[in-house]
Coordinates of C-alpha atoms and ligand atoms in Angstrom, one line a residue:
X1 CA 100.7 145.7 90.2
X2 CA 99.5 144.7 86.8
X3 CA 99.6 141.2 87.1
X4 CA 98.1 141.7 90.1
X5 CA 95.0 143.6 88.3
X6 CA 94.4 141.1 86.5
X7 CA 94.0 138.3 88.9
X8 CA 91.5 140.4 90.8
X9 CA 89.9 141.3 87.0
X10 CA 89.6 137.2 87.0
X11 CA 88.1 137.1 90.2
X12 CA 85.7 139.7 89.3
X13 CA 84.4 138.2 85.9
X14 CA 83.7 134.7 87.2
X15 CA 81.4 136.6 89.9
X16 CA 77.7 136.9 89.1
X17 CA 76.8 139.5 92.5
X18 CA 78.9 141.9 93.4
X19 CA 78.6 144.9 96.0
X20 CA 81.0 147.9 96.1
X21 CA 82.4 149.5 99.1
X22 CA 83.6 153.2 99.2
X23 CA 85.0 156.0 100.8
X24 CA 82.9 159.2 101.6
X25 CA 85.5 161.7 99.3
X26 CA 86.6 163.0 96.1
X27 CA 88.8 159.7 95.9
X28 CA 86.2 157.3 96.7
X29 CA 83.3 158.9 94.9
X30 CA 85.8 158.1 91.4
X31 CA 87.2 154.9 92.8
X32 CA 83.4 154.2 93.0
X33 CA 82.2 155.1 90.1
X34 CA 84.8 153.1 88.0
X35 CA 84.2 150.1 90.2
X36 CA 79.9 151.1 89.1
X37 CA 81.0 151.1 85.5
X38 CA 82.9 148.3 85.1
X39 CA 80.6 145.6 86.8
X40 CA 78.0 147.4 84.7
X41 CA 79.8 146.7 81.0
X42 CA 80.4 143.3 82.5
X43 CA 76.4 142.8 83.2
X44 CA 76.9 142.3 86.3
X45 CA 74.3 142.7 89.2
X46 CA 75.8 144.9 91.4
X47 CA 74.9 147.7 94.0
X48 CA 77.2 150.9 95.7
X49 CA 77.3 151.9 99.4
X50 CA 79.6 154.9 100.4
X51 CA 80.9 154.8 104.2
X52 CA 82.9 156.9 106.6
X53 CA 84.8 153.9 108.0
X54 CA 84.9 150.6 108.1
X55 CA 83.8 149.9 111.6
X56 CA 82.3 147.4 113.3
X57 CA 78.7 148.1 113.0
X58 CA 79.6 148.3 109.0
X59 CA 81.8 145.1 108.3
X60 CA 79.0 143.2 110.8
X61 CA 75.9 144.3 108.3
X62 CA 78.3 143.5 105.3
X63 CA 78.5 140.2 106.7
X64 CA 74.6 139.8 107.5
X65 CA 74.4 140.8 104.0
X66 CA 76.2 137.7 102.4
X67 CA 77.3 139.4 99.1
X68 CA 78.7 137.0 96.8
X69 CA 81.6 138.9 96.5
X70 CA 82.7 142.8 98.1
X71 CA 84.6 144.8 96.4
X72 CA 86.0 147.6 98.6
X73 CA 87.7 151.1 96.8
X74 CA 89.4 153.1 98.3
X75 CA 89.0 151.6 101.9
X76 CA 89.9 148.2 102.9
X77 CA 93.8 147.5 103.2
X78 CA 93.2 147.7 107.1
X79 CA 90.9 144.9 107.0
X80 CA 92.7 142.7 104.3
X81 CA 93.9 139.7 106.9
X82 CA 90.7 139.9 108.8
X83 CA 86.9 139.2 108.1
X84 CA 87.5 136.1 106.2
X85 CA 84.1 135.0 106.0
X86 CA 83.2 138.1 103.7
X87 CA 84.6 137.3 100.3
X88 CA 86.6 140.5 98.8
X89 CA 88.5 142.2 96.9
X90 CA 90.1 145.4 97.7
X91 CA 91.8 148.4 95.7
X92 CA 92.9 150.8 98.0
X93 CA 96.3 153.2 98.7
X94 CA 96.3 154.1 102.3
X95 CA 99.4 152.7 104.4
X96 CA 99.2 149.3 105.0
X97 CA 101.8 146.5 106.1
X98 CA 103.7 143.6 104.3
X99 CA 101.5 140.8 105.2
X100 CA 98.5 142.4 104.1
X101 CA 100.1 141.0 100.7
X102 CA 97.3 138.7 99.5
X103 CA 96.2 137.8 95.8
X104 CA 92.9 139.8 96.5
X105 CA 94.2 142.7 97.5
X106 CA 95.6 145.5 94.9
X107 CA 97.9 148.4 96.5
X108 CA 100.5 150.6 95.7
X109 CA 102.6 150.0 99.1
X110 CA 102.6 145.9 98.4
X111 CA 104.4 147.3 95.5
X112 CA 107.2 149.1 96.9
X113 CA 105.3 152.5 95.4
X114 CA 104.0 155.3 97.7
X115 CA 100.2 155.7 98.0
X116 CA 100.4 159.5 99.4
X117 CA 101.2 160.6 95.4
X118 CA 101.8 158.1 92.9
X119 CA 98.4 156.3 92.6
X120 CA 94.9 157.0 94.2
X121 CA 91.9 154.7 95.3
X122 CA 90.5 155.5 92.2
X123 CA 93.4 155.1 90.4
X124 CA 94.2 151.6 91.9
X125 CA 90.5 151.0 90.9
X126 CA 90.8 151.6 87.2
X127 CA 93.9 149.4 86.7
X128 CA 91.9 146.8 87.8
X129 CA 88.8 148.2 84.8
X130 CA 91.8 148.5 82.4
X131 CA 93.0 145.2 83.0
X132 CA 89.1 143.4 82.3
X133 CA 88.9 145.8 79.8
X134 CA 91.0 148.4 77.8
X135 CA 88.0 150.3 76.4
X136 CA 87.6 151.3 80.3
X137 CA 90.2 153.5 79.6
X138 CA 87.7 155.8 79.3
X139 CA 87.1 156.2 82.9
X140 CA 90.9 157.5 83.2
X141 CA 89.4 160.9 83.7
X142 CA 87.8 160.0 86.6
X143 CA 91.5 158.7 88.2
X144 CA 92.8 161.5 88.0
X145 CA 90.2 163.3 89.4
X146 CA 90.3 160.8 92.5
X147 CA 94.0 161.6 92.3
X148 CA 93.5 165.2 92.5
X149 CA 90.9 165.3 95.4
X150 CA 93.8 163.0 97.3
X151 CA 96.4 166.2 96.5
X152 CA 98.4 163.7 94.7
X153 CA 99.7 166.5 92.9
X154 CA 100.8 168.6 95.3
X155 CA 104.5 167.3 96.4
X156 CA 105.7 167.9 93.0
X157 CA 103.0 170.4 91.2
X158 CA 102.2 167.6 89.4
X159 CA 100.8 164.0 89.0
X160 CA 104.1 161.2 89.3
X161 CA 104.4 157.6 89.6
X162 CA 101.1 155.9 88.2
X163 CA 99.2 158.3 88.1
X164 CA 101.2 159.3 85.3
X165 CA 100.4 156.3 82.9
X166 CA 96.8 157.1 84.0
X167 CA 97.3 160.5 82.5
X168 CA 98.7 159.5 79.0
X169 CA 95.7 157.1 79.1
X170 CA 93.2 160.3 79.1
X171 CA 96.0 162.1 77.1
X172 CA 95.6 159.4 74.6
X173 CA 92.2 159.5 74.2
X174 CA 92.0 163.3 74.1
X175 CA 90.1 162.9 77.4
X176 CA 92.5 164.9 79.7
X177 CA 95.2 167.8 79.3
X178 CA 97.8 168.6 81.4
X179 CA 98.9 172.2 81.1
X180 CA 101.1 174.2 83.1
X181 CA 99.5 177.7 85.0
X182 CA 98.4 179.0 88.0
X183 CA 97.6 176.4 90.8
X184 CA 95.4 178.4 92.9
X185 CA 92.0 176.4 93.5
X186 CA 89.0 177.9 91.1
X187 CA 91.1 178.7 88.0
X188 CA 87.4 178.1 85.9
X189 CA 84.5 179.3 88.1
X190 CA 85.4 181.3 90.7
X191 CA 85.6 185.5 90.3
X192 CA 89.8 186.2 90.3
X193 CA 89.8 188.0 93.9
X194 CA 88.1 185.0 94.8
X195 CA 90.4 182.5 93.9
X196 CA 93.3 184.9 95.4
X197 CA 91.2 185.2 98.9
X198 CA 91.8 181.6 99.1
X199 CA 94.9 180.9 98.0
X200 CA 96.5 178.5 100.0
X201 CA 99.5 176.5 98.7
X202 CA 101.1 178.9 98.9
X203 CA 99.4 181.4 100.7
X204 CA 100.1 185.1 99.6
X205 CA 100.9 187.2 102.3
X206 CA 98.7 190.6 102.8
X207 CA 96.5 188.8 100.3
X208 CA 95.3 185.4 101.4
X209 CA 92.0 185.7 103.6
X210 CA 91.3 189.0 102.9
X211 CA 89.0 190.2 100.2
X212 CA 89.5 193.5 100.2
X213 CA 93.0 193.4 99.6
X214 CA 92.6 191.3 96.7
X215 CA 90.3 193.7 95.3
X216 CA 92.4 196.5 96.0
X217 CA 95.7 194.3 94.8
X218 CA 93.9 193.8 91.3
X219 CA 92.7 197.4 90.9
X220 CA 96.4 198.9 91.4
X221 CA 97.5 196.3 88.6
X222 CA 94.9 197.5 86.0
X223 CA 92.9 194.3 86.1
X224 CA 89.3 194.8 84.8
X225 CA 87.2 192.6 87.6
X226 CA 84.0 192.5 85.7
X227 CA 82.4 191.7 82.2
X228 CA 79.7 193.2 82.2
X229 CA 77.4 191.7 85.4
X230 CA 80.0 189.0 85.7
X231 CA 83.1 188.5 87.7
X232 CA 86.1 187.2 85.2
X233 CA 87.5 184.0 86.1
X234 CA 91.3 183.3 85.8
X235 CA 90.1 181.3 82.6
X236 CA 88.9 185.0 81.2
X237 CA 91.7 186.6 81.3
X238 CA 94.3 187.3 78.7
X239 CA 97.9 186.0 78.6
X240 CA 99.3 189.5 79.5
X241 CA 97.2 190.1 82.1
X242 CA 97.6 186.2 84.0
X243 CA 101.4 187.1 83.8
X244 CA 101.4 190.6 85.1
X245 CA 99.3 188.5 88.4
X246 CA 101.5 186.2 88.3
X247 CA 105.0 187.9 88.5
X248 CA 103.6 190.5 91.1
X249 CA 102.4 187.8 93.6
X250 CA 105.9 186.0 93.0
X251 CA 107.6 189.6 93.8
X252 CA 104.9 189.8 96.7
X253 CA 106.2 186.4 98.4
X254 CA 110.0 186.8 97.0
X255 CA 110.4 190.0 98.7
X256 CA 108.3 189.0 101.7
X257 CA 111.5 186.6 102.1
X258 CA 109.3 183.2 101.4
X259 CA 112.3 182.5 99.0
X260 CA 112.4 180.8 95.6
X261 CA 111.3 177.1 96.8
X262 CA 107.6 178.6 98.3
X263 CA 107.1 180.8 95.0
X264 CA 108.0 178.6 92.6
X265 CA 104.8 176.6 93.9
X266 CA 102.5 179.0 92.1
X267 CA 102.9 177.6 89.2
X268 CA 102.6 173.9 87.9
X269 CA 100.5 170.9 86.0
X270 CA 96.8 171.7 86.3
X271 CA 94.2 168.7 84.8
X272 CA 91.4 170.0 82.4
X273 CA 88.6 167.6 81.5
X274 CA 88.4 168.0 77.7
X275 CA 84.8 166.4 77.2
X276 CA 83.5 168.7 80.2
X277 CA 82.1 172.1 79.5
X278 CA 84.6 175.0 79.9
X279 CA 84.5 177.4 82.8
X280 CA 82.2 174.9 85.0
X281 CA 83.3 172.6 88.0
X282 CA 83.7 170.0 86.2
X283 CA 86.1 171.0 83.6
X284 CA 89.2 171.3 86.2
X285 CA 89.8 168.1 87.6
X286 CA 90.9 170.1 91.5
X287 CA 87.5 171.4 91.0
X288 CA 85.7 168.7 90.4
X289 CA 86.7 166.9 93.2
X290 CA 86.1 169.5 95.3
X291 CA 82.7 169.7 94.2
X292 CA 82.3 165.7 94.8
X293 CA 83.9 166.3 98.8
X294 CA 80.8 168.9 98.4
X295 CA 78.5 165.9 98.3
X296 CA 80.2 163.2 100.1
X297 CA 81.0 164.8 103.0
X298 CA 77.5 165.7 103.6
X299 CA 75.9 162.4 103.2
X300 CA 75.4 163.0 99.4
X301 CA 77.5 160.5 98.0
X302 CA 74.6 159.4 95.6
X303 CA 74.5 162.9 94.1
X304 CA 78.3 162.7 93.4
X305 CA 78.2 159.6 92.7
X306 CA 75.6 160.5 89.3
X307 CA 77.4 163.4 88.2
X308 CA 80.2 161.0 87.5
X309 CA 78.1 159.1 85.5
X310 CA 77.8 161.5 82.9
X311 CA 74.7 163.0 84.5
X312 CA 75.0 167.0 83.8
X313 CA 71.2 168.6 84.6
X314 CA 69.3 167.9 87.9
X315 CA 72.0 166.0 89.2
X316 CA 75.3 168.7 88.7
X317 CA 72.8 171.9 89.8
X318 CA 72.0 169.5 93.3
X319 CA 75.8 169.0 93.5
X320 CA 76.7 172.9 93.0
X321 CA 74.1 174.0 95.6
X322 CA 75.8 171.3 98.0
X323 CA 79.3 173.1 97.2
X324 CA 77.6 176.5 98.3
X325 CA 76.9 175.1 101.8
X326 CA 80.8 173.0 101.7
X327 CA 82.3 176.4 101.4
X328 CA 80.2 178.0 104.1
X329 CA 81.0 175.7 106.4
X330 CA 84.5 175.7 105.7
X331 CA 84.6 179.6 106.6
X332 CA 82.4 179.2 109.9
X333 CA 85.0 175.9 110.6
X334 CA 87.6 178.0 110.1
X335 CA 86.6 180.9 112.0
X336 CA 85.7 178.7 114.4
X337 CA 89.0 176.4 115.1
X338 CA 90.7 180.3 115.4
X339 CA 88.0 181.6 118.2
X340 CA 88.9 178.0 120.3
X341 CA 92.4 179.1 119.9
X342 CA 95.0 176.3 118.3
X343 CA 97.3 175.0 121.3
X344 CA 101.1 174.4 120.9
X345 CA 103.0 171.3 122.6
X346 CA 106.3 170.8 122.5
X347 CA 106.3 168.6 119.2
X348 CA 102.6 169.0 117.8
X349 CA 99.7 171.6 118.0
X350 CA 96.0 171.0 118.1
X351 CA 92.4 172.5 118.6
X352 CA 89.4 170.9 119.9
X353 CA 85.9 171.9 117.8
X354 CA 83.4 169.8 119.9
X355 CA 80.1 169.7 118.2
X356 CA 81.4 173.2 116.1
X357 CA 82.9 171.7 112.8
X358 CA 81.5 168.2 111.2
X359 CA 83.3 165.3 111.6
X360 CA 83.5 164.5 108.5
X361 CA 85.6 168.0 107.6
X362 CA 88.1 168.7 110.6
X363 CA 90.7 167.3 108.2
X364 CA 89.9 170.2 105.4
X365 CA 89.7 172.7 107.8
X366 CA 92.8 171.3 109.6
X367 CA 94.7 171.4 106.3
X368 CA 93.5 174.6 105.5
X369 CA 94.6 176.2 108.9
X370 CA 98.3 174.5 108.5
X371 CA 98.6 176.4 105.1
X372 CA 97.5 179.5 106.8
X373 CA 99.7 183.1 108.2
X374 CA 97.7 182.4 111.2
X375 CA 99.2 178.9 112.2
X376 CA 102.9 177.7 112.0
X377 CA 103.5 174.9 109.8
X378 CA 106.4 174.1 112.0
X379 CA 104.1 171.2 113.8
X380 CA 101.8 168.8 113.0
X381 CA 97.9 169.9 113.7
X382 CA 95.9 167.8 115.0
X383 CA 91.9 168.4 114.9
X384 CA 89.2 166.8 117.1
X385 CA 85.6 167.0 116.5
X386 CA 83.1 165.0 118.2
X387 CA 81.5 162.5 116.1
X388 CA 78.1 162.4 118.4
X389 CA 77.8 158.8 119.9
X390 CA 80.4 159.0 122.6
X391 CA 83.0 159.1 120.1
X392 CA 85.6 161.5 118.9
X393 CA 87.2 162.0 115.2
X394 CA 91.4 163.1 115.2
X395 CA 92.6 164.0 111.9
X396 CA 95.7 165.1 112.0
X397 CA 97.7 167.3 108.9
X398 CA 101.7 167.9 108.4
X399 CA 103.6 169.1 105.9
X400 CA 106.2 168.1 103.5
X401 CA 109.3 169.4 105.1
X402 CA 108.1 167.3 108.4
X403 CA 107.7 164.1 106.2
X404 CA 111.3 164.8 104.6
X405 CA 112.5 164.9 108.2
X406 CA 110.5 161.7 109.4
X407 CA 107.5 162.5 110.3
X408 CA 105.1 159.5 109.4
X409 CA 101.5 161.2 110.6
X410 CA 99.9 157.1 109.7
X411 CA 101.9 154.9 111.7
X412 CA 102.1 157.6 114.9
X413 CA 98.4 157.7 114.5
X414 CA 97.7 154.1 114.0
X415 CA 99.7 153.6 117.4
X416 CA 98.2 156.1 119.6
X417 CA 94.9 154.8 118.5
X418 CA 95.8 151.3 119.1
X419 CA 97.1 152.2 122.7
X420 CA 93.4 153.1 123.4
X421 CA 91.9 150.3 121.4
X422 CA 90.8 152.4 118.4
X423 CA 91.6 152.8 115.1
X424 CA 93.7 155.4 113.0
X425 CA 95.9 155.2 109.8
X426 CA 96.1 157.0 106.8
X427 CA 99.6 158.4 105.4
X428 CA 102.1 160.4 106.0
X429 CA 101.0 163.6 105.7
X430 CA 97.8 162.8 106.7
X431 CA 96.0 160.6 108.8
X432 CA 93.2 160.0 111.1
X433 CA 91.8 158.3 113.7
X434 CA 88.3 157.9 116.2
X435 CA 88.8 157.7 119.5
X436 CA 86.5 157.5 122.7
X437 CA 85.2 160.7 124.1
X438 CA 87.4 161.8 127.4
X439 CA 90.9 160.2 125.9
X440 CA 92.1 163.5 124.0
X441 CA 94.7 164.6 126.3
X442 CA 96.2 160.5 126.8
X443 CA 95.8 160.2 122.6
X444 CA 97.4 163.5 122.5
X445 CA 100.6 162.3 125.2
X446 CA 100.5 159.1 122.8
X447 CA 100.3 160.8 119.7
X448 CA 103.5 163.3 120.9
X449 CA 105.6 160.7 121.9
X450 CA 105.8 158.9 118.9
X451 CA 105.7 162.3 116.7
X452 CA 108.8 163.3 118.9
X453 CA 110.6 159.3 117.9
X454 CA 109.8 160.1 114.4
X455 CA 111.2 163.4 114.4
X456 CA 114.6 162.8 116.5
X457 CA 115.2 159.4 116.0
X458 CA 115.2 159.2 112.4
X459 CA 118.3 159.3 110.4
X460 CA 116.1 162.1 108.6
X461 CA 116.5 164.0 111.5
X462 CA 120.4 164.4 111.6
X463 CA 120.2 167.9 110.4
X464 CA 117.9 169.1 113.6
Ligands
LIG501 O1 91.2 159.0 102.5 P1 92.2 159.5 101.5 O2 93.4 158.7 101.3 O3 91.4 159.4 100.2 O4 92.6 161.0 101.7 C1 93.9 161.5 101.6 C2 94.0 162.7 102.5 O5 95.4 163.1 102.5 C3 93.2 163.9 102.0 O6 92.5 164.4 103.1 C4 94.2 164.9 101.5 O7 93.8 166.2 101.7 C5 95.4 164.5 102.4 N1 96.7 164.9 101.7 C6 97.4 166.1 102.2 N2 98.6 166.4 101.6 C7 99.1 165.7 100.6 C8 98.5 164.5 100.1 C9 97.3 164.2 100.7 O8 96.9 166.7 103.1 N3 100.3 166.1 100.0
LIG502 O1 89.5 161.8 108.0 P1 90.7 162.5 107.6 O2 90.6 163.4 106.4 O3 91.5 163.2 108.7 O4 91.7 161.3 107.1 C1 93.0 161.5 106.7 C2 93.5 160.2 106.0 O5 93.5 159.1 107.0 C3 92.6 159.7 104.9 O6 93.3 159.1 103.9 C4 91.7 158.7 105.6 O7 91.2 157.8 104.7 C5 92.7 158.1 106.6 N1 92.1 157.4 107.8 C6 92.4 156.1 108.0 N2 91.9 155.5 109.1 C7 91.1 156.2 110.0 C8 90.8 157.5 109.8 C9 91.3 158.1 108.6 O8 93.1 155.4 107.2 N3 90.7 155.5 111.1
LIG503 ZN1 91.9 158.0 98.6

């Protein structure tokens, strides 16, 4: 992968123009940014777009546009052996297949490693800065906040593979810190009964989703929720008082029966962004990316994109008001995809939001609802919102004990899609796909029948 880095490092210096492609998320917004910075040290002349997908309509202007050379992060792998009149290079992790191998292209799964957790977009993207450059190494931060919007860290409560050596990188440099405490999102800026409310991975039962019991939950344990007109963050606390929560949610879930596997998930790596002021967004690196998906998701990649270049006034309070409305409309999605009702099939479950949750966030809220008491994370869940021009977004969420036993949520995608002429990919645990308005029900008798293969075909499977 390193040699390979620095091929497409070659390619890059002996370009004068060059125009970066991204993906509207946490991953692409970094992958971006590096990309930004690096042509910049170089001098180069070069511009930034940020798009949903590469369809059509995009890879026909890009064309039009006769760049001298394209350089696409986090996106791109699906379009590696095609569109050989635009001259590219691409840095990317999703899934893609052996002969997409081409001297131009830079990821993880030509390489034998798994894109799902051992290296994001952004990550692939700075190994590529690193290798023009090893000053860019201070841009690591900005991997591993790519990595942590991905959930890289989640199958293992921590960062593995690459994303590892991106880590000592920041380590080295006194730019990052790995620490080990409570993995619940909002550790640095959101009130403690908050960050319990919302608690998700895993999700405490009596506790998640209800704010009153976490009040009530704190109050019994003797924890002072205030200081003064503020709400304490988890960051506030003392050491006696984040261990007394953190044994009595443990007990909570242990004698719930969720057993020693679930609970021991409370705890693991968290990222803190040394440079970054302490108890704002910014300073967490789960946070930060979630206040990036704030902006991207929305049509605000620009905003995002400035607060990762070091831009901390107008630019960080537009990106905190966007994060206001993100988690608004995560609520009302969620509330919503409930109120439609999720349906079970035999071997998947979905729910259909229409024009009721954004395109461009059924997957959060899909993920969100699989990680929920009210929906069994025994089947995949598929979400479909309608994107507004006749067309129709799937993105569809598993878990990990469905991967162990087979489940590959990319490939069954990218074949139900491709039965109706679309497109879908992704990974394993999460993948998506848009489809034509009207074909739900045939994607969703596609998208079964190769879930079902997956699931009782595999050698995986043996212990079903
Ligand atoms: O487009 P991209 O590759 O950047 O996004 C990865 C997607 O996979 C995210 O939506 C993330 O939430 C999802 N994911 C997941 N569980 C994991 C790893 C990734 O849901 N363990
Ligand atoms: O859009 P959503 O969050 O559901 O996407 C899940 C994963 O699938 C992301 O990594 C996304 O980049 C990928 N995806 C893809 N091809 C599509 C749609 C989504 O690779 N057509
Ligand atoms: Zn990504």
């Amino acid at each position: 992968m390193l040699k390979r880095a620095e091929k497409i490092g070659k390619i890059i210096n002996s370009s004068k123009e060059i125009h970066i492609v991204s993906h509207i998320d946490a991953d692409g917004i970094t992958a971006g940014t590096i990309a930004y910075q690096t042509l910049k040290r170089l001098d180069k002349q070069c511009s930034i777009e940020f798009v949903k997908d590469l369809d059509n309509e995009n890879l026909e202007k890009l064309k039009n546009d006769n760049h001298e050379l394209v350089w696409f992060t986090d996106l791109g792998s699906s379009i590696s052996t095609d569109f050989q009149d635009i001259n590219k290079i691409i840095t990317d992790h999703h899934a893609c297949s052996e002969d997409s191998n081409k001297p131009f292209h830079l990821n993880p799964h030509l390489f034998g490693l798994d894109g799902t957790f051992e290296i994001s977009g952004a990550g692939v993207t700075y190994l590529v800065s690193r290798a023009i450059d090893k000053k860019n190494i201070d841009l690591s931060p900005l991997a591993i906040v790519g990595a942590c919007g991905d959930l890289q860290d989640r199958r293992y409560r921590k960062l593995k593979g690459m994303n590892r050596e991106i880590l000592s990188d920041g380590e080295s440099i006194n730019a990052v810190k790995a620490k080990i405490d409570i993995r619940f999102f909002g550790r640095e800026s959101r009130p403690i009964f908050k960050m319990l409310q919302f608690a998700s991975d895993p999700i405490i039962p009596g506790l998640t989703g209800r704010e009153q019991a976490c009040v009530g939950f704190l109050q019994e344990l003797g924890i002072t929720m205030k200081d003064g007109d503020s709400w304490r963050k988890w960051t506030d606390l003392c050491k006696d008082e984040r261990r007394l929560i953190i044994s009595s949610i443990a007990q909570l879930l242990l004698t719930k029966g969720f057993g020693h596997k679930i609970t021991e998930r409370i705890i693991g790596e968290v990222y803190i962004l040394c440079n970054e002021q302490e108890g704002t967004e910014i300073h967490d690196a789960k946070e930060f990316a979630t206040l990036l998906n704030s902006t991207a998701r929305y049509g605000k990649c620009e905003v995002g994109l400035k607060v990762c270049l070091g831009n901390r006034d107008k630019w960080l309070a537009k990106a905190r008001n966007l994060l206001l409305g993100h988690r608004q409309n995560l609520v009302v999605g969620l509330q919503f995809a409930k109120e439609e009702g999720i349906i079970k099939r035999k071997h998947l479950q979905f729910f259909h939001a229409g024009n009721g949750i954004r395109d461009t966030i059924v997957g959060i809220v899909a993920n969100m609802l699989l990680n929920s008491e009210d929906v069994s994370s025994d089947l995949p869940l598929v979400g479909f919102a309608n994107k507004g021009n006749g067309e129709v977004k799937v993105s569809a969420r598993g878990t990990e004990e469905l991967v162990e036993k087979g489940l590959n949520l990319s490939q069954a995608m990218k074949k139900a899609a491709s039965a109706l002429d679309s497109i879908g990919g992704g990974h394993d645990i999460a993948a998506g796909a848009t489809i034509p308005q009207g074909t739900e029900e045939e994607f969703l008798d596609l998208l079964e029948k190769e879930i079902k293969t997956q699931l009782y075909s595999s050698s995986k499977a043996d212990v079903l």
